[in-house]
Tab-separated table of C-alpha atoms and ligand atoms in Angstrom:
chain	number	residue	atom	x	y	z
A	5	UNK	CA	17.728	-3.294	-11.704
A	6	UNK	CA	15.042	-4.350	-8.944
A	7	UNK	CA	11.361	-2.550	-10.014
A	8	UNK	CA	8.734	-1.556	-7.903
A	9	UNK	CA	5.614	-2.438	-10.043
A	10	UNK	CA	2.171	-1.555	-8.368
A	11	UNK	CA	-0.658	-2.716	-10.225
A	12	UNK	CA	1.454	-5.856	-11.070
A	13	UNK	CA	-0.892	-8.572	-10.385
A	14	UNK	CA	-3.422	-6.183	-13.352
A	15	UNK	CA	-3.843	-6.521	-16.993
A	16	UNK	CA	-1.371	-4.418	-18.062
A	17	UNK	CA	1.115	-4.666	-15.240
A	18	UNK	CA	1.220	-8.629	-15.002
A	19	UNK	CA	2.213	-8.214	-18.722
A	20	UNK	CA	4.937	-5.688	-17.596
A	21	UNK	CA	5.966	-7.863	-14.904
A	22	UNK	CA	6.836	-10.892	-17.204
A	23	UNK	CA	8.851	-9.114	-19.614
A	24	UNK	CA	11.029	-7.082	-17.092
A	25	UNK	CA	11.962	-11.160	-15.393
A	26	UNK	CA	12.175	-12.331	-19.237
A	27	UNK	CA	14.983	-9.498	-19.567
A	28	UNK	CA	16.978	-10.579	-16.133
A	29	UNK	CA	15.482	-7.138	-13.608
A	30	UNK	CA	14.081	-8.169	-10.583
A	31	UNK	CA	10.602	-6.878	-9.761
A	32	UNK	CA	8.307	-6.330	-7.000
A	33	UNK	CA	4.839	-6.163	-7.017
A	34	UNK	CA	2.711	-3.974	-4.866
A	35	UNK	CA	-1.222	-4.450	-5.060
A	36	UNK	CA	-3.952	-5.018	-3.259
A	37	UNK	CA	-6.045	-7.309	-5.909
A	38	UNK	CA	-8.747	-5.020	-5.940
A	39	UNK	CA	-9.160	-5.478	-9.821
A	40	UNK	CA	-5.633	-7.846	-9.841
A	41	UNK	CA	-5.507	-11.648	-9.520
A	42	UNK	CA	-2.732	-13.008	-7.561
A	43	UNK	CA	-2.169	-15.714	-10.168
A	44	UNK	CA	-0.967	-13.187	-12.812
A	45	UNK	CA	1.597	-12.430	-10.735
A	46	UNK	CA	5.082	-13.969	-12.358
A	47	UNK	CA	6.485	-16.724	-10.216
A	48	UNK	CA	9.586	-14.967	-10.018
A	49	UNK	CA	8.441	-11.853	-9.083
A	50	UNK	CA	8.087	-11.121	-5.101
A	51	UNK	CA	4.425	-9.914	-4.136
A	52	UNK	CA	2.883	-7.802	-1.559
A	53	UNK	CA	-0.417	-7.571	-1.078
A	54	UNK	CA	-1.293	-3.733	0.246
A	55	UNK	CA	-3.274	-0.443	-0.928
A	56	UNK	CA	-1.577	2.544	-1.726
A	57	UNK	CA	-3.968	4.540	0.563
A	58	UNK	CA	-1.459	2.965	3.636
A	59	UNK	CA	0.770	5.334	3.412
A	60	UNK	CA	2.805	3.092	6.029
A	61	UNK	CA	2.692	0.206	4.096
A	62	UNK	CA	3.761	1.621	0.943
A	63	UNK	CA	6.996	3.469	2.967
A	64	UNK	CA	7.580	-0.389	4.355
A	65	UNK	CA	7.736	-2.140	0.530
A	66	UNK	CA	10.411	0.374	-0.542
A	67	UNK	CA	12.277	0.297	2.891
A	68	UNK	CA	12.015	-3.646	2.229
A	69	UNK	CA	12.954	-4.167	-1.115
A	70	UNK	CA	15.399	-0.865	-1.887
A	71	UNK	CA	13.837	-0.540	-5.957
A	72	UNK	CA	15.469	1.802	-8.341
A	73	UNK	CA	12.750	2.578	-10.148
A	74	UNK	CA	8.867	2.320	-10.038
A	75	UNK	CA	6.506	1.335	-12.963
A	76	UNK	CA	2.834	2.724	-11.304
A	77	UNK	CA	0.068	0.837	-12.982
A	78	UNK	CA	-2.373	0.451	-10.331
A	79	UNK	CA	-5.071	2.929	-10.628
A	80	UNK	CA	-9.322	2.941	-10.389
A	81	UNK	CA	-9.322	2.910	-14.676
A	82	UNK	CA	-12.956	3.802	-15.325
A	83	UNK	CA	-13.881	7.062	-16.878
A	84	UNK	CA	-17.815	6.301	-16.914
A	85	UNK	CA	-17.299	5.860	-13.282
A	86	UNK	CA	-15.314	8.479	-13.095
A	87	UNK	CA	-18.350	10.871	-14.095
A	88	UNK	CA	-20.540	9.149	-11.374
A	89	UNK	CA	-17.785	9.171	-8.273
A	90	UNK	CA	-15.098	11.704	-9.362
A	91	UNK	CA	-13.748	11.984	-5.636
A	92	UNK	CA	-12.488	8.394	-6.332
A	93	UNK	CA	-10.436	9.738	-8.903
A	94	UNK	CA	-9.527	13.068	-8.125
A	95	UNK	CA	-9.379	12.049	-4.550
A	96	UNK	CA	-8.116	8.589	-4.240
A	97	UNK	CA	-6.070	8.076	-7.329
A	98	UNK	CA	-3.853	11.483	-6.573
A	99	UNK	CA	-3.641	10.748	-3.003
A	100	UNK	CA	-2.359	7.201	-4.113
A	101	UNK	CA	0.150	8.204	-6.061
A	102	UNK	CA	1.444	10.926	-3.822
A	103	UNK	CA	1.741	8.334	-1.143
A	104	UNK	CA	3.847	6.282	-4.172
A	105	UNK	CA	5.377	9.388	-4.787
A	106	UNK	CA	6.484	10.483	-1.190
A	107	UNK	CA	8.242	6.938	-0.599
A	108	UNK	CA	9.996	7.089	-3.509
A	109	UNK	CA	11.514	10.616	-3.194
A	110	UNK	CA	12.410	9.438	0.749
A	111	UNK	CA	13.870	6.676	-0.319
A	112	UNK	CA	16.211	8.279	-3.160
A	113	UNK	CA	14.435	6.672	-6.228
A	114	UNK	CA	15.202	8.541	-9.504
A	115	UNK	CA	13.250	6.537	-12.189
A	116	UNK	CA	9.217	6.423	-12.204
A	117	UNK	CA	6.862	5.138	-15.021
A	118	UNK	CA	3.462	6.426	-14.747
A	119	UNK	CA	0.318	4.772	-16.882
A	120	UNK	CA	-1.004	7.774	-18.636
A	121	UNK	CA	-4.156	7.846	-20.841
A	122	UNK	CA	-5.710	8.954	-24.263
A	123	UNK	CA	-8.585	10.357	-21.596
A	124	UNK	CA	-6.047	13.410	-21.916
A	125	UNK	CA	-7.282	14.221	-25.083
A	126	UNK	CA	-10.597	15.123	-25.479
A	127	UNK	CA	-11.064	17.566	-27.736
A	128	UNK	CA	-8.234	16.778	-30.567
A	129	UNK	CA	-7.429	19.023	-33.563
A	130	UNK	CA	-5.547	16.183	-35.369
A	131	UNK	CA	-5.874	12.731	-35.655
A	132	UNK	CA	-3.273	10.946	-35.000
A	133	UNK	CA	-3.100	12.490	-31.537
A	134	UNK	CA	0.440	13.650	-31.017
A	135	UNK	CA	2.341	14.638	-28.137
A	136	UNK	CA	2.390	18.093	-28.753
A	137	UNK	CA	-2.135	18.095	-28.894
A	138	UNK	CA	-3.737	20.358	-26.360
A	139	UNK	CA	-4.330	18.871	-22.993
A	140	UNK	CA	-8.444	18.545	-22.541
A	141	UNK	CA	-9.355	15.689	-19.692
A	142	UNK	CA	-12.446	13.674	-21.053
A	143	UNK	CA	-13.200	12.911	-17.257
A	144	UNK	CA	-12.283	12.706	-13.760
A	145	UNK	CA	-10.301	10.165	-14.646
A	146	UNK	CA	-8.048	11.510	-17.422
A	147	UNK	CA	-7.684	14.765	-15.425
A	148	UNK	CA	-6.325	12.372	-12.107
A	149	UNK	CA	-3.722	11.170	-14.455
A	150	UNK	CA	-2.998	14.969	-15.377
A	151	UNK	CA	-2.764	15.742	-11.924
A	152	UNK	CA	-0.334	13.224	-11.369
A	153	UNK	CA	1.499	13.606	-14.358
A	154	UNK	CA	2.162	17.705	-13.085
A	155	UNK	CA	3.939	16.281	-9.269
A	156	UNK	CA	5.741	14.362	-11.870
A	157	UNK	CA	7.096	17.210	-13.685
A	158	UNK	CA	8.124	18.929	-10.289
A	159	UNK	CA	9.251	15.981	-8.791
A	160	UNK	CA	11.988	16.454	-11.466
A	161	UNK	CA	12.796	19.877	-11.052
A	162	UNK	CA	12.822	19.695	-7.679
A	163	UNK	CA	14.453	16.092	-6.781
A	164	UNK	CA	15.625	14.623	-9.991
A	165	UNK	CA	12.911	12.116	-10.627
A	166	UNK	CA	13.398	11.308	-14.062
A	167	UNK	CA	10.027	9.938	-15.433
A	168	UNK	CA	7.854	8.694	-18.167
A	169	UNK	CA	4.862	9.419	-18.970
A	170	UNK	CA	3.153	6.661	-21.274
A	171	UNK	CA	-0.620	8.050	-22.362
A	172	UNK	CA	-1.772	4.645	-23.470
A	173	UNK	CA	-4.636	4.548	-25.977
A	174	UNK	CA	-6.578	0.653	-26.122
A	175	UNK	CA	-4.508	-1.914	-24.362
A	176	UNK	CA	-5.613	-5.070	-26.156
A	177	UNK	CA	-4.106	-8.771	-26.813
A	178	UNK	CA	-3.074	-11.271	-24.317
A	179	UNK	CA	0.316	-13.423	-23.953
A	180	UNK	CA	0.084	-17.162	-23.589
A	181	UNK	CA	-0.017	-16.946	-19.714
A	182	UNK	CA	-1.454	-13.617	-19.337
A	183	UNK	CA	-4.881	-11.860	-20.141
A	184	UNK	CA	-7.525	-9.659	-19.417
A	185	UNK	CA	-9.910	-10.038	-16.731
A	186	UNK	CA	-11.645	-6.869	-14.782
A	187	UNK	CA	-14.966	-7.239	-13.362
A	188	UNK	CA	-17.441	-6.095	-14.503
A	189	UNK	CA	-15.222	-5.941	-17.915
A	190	UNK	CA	-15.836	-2.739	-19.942
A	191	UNK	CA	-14.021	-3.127	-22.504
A	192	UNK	CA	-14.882	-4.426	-26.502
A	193	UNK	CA	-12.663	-7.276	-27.312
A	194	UNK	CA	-12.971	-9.348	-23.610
A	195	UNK	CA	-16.580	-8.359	-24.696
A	196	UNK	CA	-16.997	-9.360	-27.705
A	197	UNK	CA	-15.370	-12.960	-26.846
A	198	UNK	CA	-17.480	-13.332	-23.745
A	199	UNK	CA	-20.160	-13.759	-26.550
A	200	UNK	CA	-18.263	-16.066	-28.348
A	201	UNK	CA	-17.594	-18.193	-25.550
A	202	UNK	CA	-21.390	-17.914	-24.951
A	203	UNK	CA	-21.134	-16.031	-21.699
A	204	UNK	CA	-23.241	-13.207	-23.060
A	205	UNK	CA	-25.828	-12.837	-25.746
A	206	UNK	CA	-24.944	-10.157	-27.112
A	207	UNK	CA	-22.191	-7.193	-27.738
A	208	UNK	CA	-24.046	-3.299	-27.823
A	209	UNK	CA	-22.567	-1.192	-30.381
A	210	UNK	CA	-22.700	2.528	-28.689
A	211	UNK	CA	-23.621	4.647	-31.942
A	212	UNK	CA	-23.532	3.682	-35.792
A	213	UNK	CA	-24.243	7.331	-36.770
A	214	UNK	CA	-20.926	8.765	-36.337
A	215	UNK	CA	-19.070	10.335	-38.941
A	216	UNK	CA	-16.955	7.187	-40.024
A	217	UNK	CA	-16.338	5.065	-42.943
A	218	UNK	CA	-19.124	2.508	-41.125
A	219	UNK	CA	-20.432	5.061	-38.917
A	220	UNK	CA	-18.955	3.258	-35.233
A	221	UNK	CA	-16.231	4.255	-33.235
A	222	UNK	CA	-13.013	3.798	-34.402
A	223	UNK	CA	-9.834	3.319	-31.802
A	224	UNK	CA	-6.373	2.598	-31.769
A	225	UNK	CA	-6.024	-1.108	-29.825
A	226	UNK	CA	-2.227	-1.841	-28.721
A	227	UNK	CA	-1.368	-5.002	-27.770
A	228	UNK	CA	-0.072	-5.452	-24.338
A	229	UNK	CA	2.955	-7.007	-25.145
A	230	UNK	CA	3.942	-4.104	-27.333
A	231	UNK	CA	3.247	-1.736	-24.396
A	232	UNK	CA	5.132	-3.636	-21.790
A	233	UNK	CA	7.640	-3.286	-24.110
A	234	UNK	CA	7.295	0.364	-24.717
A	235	UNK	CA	8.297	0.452	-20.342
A	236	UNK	CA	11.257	-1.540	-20.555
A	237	UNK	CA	13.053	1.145	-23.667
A	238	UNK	CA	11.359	4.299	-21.787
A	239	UNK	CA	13.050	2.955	-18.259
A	240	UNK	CA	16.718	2.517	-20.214
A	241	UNK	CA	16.169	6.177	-21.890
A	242	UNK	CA	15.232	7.758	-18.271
A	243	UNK	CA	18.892	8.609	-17.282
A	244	UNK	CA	19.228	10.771	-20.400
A	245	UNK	CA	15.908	12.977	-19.021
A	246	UNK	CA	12.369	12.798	-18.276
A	247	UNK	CA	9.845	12.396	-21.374
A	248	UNK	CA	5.925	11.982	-22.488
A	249	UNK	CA	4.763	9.730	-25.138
A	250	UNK	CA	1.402	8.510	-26.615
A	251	UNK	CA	1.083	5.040	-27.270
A	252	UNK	CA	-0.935	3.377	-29.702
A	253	UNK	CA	-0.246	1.567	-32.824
A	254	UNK	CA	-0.690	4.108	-34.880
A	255	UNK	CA	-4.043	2.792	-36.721
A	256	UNK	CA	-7.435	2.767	-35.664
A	257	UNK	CA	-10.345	0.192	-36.093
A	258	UNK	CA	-13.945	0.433	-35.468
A	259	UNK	CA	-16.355	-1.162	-33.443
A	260	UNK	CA	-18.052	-2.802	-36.341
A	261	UNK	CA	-14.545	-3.944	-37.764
A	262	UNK	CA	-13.175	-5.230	-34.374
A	263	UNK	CA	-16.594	-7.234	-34.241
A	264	UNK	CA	-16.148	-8.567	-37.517
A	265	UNK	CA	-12.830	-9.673	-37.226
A	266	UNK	CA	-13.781	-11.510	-34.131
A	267	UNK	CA	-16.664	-13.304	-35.847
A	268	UNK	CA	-13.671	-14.622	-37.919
A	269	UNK	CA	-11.432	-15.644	-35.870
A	270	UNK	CA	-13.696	-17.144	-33.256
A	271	UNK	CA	-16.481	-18.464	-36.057
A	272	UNK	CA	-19.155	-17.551	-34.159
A	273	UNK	CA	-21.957	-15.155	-34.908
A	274	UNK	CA	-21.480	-12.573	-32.159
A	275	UNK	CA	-24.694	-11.271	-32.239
A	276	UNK	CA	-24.537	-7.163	-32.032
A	277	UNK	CA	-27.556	-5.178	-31.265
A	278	UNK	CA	-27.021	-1.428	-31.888
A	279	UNK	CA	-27.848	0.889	-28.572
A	280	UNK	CA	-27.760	4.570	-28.199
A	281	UNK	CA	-24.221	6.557	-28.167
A	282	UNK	CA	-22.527	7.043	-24.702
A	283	UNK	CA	-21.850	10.763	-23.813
A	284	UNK	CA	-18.475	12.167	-23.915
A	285	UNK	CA	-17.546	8.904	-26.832
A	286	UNK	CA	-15.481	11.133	-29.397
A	287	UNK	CA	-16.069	9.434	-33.117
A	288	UNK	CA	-12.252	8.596	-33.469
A	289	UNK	CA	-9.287	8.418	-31.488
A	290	UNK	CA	-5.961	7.531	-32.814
A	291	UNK	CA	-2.364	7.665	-31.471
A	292	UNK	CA	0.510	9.131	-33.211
A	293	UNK	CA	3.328	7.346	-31.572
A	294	UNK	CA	5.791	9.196	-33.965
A	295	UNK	CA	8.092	9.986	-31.051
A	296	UNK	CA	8.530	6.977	-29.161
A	297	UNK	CA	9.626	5.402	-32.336
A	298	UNK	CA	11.880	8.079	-33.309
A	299	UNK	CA	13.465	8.674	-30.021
A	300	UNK	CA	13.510	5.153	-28.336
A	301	UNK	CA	13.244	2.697	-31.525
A	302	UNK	CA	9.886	1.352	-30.180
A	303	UNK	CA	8.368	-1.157	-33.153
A	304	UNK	CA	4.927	-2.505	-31.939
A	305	UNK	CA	5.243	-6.351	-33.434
A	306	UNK	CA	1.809	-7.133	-33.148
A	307	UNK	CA	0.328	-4.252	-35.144
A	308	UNK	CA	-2.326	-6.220	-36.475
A	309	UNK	CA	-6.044	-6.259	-35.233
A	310	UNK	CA	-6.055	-10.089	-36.497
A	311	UNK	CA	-2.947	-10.888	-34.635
A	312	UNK	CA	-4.219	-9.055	-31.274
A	313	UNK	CA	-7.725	-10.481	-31.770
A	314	UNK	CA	-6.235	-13.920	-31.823
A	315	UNK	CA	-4.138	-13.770	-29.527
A	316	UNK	CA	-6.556	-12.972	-26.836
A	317	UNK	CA	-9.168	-15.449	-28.100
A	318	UNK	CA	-6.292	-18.106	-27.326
A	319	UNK	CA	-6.086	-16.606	-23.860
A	320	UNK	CA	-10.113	-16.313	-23.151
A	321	UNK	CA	-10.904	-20.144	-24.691
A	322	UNK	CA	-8.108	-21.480	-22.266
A	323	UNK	CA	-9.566	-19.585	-18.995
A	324	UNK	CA	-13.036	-18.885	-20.278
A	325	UNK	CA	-13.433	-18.116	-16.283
A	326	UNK	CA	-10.535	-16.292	-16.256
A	327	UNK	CA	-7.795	-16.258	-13.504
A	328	UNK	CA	-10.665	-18.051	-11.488
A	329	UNK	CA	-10.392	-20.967	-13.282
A	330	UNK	CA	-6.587	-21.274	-13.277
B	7	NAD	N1	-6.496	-0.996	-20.101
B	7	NAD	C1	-6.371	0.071	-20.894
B	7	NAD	O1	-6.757	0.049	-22.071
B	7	NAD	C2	-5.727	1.343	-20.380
B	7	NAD	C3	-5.697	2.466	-21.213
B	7	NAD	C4	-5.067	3.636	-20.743
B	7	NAD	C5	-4.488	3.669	-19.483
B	7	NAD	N2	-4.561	2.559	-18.683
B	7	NAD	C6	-3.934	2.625	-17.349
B	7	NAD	O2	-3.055	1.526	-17.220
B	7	NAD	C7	-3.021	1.067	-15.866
B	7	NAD	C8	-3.285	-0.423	-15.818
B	7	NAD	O3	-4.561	-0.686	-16.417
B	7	NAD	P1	-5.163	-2.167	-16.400
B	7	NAD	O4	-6.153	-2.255	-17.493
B	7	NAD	O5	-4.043	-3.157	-16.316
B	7	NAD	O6	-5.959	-2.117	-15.018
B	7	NAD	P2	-6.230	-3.303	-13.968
B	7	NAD	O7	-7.426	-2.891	-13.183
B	7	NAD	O8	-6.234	-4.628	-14.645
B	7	NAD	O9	-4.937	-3.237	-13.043
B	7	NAD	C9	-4.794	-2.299	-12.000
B	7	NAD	C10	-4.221	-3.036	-10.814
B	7	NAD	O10	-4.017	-2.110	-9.750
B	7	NAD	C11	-4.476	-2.691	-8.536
B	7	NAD	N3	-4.864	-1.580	-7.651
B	7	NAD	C12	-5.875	-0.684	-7.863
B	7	NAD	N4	-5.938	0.190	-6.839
B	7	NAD	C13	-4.932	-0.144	-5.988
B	7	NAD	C14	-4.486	0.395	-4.741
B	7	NAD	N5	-5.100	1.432	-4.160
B	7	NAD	N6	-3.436	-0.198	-4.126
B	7	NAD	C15	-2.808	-1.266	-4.688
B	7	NAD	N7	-3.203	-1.817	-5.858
B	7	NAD	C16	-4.255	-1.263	-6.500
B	7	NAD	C17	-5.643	-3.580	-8.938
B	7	NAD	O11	-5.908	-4.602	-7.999
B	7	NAD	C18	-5.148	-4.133	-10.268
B	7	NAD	O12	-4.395	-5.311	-10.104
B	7	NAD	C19	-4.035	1.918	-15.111
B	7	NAD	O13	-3.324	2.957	-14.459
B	7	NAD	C20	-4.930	2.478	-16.206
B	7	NAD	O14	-5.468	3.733	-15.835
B	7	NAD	C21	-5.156	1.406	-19.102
């Protein structure tokens, strides 16, 4: 099957990209490298550099290429910015992927993958989070993926776009080629190695007074591999109807225990200085990915927050300046 993947030369979607070529489909990859590096990119994989805003341009890479299905990745990710610029989000990410959206109904494309979020559920009344959890955007940002997910669920009705929707919780973890590297990076564990690698002084912890065992946040992490994974089974299941999972691996860990484990694995201190909680931080968030393992056999094999820890500290210490330094 050829792919469309936008977002591909991004954490998550350079991950993607790899394992779709290691399992013989042919992929495209649409992105302008506004967060993406073009060295992630898999040497097999054909790249085009372009923003989804050009409506033209995104019409031309599907005229071009002919895909048979779309994995959409690329996306402004932040909900803290999200708060300070929502039009970005409610504007620009929806507009985006309507452009995405409009080429691919034009052009008779029936399969579409969308990178959903755990930003859907703000408010939940059970942890694990399962599918079946009121929807409650945390931001801007988690409603824009709401938005998006609702054309989805019409674009079905209405054209018989079969789709997933994956609401990722923490992507985490690296392969041996591939990693994470946004800038400015917001999230913990590139964090908490930057001060490893001596790049920062410290890590902040946002909060030790909530109600957990050690009184930090406590998230799900998932590594990346296992979610690239969870694209290829929910693209093979598409033809038998459109479907919504959450994604995580099923346990959470806290702040203080993700720091901790780092120290280690890394053997250095990692200094921590405790700040003041961030607004709209919920105490814990945790997946239940019940479904996706009932319905599409999905295993994550790196379940581990040793294994994922390590495996991105192998990543960081061999580009410590990231894809700039490949
Ligand atoms: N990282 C996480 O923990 C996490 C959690 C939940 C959901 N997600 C979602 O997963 C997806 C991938 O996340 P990531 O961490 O890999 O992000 P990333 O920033 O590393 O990758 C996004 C890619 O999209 C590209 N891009 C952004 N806007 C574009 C545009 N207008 N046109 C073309 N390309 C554009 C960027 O250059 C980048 O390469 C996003 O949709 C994000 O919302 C991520």
């Amino acid at each position: 099957m050829k792919i469309l993947v936008t977002g591909g030369a991004g954490y998550i979607g350079s991950v993607a990209t790899e394992q779709l070529i290691h399992a013989g489909q042919s992929v495209v990859v649409f992105d302008n490298l506004y967060q993406g590096h073009r060295e992630a990119v898999h040497r097999q994989a054909a790249f085009v550099q372009g923003d989804l805003a050009d409506a033209a341009a995104v019409d031309a890479v599907f005229a071009a290429h002919q895909p048979e299905a779309v994995m959409h990745f690329a996306s402004h990710t932040l909900v803290g910015e999200s708060m300070q610029d929502p039009f970005r989000y409610l504007g620009d990410n929806v507009t985006n992927a309507l452009n995405l959206l409009r080429a691919a109904v034009t052009h008779g494309v029936r399969r579409f993958i969308l990178s959903s979020t755990a930003n859907l559920f703000d408010a939940p009344q059970q942890i694990p989070i399962a599918e079946t959890e009121a929807i409650v955007p945390g931001s801007p940002y988690g409603e824009s993926k709401y938005i998006i997910e609702r054309f989805l669920h019409w674009m079905d009705h209405i054209n018989g776009l079969r789709f997933a929707a994956l609401r990722y919780f923490n992507a985490a973890g690296a392969t041996e080629d591939r990693g994470e590297d946004h800038h400015p990076e917001f999230h913990l564990i590139p964090i908490v190695l930057q001060v490893a690698l001596g790049q920062r002084e410290h890590v902040t912890i946002f909060g030790d007074d909530y109600g957990t065992p050690d009184g930090t946040c406590v998230r799900d992490y998932i590594h990346v591999s296992d979610l690239a994974q969870a694209h290829i089974l929910a693209l093979h299941a598409l033809d038998q109807g459109s479907r919504v999972y959450n994604l995580g691996n099923g346990q959470g860990f806290s702040v203080q225990q993700v720091i901790e484990t780092a120290r280690e694995i890394t053997g250095h201190p990692i200094p921590a200085r405790v700040g003041p909680r961030r607004p709209g931080d919920p105490a814990t968030l945790v997946a239940g990915s019940q479904r996706i393992r009932d319905e599409l056999g999905w295993q994550p094999q790196f379940p581990d927050l040793r294994n994922i820890i390590a495996s991105a500290w192998r990543w960081h210490r061999d580009h410590p300046h990231g894809y700039a330094g490949a």
